[in-house]
CSV table of C-alpha atoms in Angstrom, one decimal:
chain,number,residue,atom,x,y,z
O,78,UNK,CA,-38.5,-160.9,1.3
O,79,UNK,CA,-37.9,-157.4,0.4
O,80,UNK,CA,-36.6,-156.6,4.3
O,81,UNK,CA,-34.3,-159.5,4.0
O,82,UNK,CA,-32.8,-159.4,0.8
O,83,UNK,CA,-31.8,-155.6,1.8
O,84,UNK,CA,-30.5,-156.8,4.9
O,85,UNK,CA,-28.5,-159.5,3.2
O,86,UNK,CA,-27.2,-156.9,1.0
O,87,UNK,CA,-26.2,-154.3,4.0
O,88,UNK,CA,-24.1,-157.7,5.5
O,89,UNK,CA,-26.5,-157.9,8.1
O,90,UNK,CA,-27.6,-161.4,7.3
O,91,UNK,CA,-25.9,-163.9,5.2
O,92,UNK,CA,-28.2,-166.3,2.5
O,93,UNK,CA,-27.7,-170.3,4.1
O,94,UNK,CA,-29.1,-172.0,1.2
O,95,UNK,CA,-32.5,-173.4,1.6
O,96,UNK,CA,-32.3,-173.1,5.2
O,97,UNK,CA,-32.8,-169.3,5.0
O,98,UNK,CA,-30.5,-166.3,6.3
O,99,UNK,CA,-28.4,-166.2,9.3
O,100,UNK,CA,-26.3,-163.6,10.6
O,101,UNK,CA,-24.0,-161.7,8.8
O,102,UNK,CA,-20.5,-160.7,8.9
O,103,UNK,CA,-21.8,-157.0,9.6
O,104,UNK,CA,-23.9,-158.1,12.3
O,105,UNK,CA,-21.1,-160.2,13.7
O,106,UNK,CA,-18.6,-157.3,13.9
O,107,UNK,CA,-21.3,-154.6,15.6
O,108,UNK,CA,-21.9,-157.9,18.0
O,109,UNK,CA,-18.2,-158.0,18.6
O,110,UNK,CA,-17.9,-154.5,19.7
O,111,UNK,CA,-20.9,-154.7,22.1
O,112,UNK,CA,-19.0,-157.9,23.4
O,113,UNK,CA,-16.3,-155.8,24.3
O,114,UNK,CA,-18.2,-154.5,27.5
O,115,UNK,CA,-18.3,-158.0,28.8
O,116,UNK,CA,-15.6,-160.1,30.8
O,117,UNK,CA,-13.5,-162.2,29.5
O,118,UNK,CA,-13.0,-159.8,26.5
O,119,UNK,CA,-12.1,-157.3,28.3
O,120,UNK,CA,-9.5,-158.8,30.1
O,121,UNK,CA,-8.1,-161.3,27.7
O,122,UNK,CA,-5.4,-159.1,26.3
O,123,UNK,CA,-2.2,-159.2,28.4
O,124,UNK,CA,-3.2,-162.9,28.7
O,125,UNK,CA,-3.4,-163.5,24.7
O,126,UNK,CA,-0.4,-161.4,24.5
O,127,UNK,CA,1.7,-163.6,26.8
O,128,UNK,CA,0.5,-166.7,25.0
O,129,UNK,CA,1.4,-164.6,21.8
O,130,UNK,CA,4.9,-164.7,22.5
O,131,UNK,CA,5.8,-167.6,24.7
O,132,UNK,CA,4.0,-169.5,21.7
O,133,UNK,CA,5.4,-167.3,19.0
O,134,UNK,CA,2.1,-167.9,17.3
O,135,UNK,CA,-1.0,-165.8,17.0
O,136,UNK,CA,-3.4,-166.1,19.5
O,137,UNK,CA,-7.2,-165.7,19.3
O,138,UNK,CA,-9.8,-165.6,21.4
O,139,UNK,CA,-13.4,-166.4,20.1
O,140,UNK,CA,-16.9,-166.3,21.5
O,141,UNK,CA,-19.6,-168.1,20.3
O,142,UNK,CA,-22.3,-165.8,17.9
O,143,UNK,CA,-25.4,-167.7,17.5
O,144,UNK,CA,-24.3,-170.2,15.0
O,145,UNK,CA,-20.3,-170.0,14.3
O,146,UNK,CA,-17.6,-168.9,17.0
O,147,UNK,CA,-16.6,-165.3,15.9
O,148,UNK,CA,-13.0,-163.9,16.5
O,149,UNK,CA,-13.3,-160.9,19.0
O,150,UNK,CA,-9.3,-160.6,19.7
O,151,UNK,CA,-6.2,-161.5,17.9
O,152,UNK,CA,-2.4,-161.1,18.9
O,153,UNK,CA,0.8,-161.9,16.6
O,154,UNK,CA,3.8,-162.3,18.5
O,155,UNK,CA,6.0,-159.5,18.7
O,156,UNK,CA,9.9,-161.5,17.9
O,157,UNK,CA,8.4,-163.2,14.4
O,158,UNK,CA,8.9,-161.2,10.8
O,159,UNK,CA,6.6,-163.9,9.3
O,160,UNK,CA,3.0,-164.3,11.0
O,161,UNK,CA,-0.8,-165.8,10.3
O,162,UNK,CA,-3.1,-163.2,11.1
O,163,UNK,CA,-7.2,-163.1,11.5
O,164,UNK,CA,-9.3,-160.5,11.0
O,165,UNK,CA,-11.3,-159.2,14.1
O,166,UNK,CA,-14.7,-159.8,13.4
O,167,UNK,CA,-14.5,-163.1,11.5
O,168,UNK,CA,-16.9,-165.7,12.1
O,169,UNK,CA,-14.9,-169.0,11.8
O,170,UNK,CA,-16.8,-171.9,10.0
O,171,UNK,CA,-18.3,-175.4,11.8
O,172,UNK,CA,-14.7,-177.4,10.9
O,173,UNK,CA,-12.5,-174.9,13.0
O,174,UNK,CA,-11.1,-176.3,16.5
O,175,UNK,CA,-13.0,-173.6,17.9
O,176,UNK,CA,-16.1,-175.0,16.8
O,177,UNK,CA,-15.4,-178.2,18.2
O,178,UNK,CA,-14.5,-176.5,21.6
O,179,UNK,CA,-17.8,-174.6,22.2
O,180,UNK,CA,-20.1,-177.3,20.8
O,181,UNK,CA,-18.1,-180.1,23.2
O,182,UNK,CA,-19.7,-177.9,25.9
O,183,UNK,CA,-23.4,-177.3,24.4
O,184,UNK,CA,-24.2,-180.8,23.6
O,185,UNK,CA,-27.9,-179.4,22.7
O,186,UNK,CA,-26.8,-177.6,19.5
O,187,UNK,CA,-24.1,-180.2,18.0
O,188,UNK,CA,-27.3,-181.9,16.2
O,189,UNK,CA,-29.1,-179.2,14.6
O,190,UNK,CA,-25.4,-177.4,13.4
O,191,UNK,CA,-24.1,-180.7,12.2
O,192,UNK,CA,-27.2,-181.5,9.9
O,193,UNK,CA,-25.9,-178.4,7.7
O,194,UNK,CA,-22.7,-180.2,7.1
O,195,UNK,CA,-22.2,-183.4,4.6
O,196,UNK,CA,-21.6,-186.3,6.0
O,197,UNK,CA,-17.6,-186.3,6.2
O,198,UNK,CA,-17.3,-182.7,7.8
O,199,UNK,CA,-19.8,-183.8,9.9
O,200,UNK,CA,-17.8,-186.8,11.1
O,201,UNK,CA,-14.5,-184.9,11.1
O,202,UNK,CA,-16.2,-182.3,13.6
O,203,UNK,CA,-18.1,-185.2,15.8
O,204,UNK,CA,-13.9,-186.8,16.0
O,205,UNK,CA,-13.1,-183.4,17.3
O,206,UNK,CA,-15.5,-182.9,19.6
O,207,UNK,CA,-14.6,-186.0,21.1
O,208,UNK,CA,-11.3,-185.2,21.1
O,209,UNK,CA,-12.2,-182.1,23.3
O,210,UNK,CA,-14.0,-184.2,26.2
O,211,UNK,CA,-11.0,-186.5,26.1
O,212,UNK,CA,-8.1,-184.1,25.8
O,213,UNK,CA,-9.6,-180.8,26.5
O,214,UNK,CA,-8.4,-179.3,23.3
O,215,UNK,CA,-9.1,-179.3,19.5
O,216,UNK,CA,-6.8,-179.5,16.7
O,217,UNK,CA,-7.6,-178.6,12.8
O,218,UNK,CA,-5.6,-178.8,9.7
O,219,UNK,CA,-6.0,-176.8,7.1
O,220,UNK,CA,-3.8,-178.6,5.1
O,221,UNK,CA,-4.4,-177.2,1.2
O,222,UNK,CA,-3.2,-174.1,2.8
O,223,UNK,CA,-0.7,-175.2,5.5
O,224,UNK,CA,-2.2,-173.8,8.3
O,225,UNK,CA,-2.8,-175.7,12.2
O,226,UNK,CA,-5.4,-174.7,14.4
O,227,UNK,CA,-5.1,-175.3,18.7
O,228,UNK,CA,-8.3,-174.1,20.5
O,229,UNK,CA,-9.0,-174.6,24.5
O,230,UNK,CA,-12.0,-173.2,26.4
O,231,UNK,CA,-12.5,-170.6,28.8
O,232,UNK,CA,-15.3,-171.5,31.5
O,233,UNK,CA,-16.6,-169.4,33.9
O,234,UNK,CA,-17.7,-169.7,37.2
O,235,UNK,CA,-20.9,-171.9,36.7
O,236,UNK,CA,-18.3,-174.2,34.4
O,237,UNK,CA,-20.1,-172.6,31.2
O,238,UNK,CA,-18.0,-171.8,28.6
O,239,UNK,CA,-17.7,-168.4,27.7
O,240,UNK,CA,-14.9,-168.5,25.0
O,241,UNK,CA,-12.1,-170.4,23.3
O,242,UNK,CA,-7.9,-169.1,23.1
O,243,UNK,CA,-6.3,-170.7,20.2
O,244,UNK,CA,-3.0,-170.5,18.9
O,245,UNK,CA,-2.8,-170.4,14.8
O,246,UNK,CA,0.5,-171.4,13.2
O,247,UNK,CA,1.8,-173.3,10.5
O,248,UNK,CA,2.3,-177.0,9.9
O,249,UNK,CA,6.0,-176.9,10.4
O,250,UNK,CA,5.8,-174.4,13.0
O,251,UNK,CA,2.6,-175.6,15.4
O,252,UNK,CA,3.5,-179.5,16.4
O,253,UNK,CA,0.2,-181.5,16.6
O,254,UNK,CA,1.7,-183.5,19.9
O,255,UNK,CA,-0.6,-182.1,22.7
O,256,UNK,CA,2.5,-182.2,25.6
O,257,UNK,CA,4.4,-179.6,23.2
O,258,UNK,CA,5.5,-176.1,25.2
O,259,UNK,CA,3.2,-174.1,22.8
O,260,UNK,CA,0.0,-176.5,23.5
O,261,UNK,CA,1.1,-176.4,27.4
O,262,UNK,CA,1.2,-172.6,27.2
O,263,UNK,CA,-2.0,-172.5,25.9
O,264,UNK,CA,-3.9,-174.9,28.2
O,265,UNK,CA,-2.4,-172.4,31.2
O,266,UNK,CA,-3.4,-169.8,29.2
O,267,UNK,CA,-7.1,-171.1,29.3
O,268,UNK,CA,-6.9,-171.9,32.8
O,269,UNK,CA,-5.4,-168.2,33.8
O,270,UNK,CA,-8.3,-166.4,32.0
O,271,UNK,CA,-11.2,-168.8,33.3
O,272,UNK,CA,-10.0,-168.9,37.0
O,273,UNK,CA,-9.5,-164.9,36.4
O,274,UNK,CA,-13.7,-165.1,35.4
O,275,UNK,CA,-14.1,-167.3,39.2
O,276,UNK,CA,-13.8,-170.7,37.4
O,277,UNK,CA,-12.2,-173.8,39.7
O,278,UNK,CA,-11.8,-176.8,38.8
């Protein structure tokens, strides 16, 4: 108890309730820089800054930490004064479209995540994983605060997903229809970076 209540403390490991401790925002950054020896982050960049700007949103890419996708690369476009930025290092939470992306591809741990969740977020992230195998993208609101999510996943040779891009923007300025230029520029985005990792379709 002693080792883990110091660990918590150090951000190492984060309290879950009564389920226990799971990994912590400290953890998730030191595993975000060892992630940067590996593929797809290291060539996402020019990618997520062309989606940056022919979006004008910010682009993210996120790989998947254990339990939550974690942001590992962000980009603002370069022409906006006014932008939505995410901190590198953040682990995003089971109701982001990112979420929905990565657990539309690992059917095996949608059951045990989604028991953490009451039953409404747990519905609202079952509709969006749904939505993934139909469209091939999610979508979140965050409406309290104005925000719109767009996430897509990047596959790799095998087909496994290795990451999601998503584009963050406002509710006025990110249109939810899914034939919009901004969602189309994302999509090729997604495709670019997973045939660029030896994925065909």
């Amino acid at each position: 108890h002693r080792y883990l209540a110091s660990l918590a403390n150090a951000g190492f490991l984060e309290r879950d309730g009564d389920r226990g401790s799971g990994l912590g925002p400290l953890l998730a950054h030191v595993g975000t820089l060892a992630l940067n020896e590996f593929g797809v982050v290291e060539i996402a960049d020019p990618y997520l800054r062309d989606l940056a700007d022919v979006a004008e949103e910010t682009a993210v890419l996120s790989v998947w930490a254990g339990r939550r996708p974690v942001v590992v690369r962000s980009h603002e476009p370069e022409n906006r004064v006014l932008n939505i930025s995410i901190r590198v290092g953040r682990t995003l939470n089971l109701d982001a479209a990112q979420a929905a992306v990565f657990l539309a591809y690992r059917r095996d741990q949608i059951d045990p995540l989604l028991e953490q969740l009451d039953e409404p977020q747990a519905e609202r992230v079952r509709r969006r994983i749904d939505d993934v195998r139909r469209t091939g993208v999610a979508m979140s609101d965050t409406i309290n605060v104005g925000v719109r999510v767009i996430a897509a996943p990047i596959l790799d040779r095998e087909g496994m997903i290795v990451a999601t891009v998503a584009i963050i923007g406002t509710v006025h300025t990110l249109s939810p229809d899914l034939n919009s230029g901004k969602v189309l520029a994302l999509r090729d985005t997604a495709a670019r970076l997973s045939s660029a990792l030896g994925f065909t379709p």
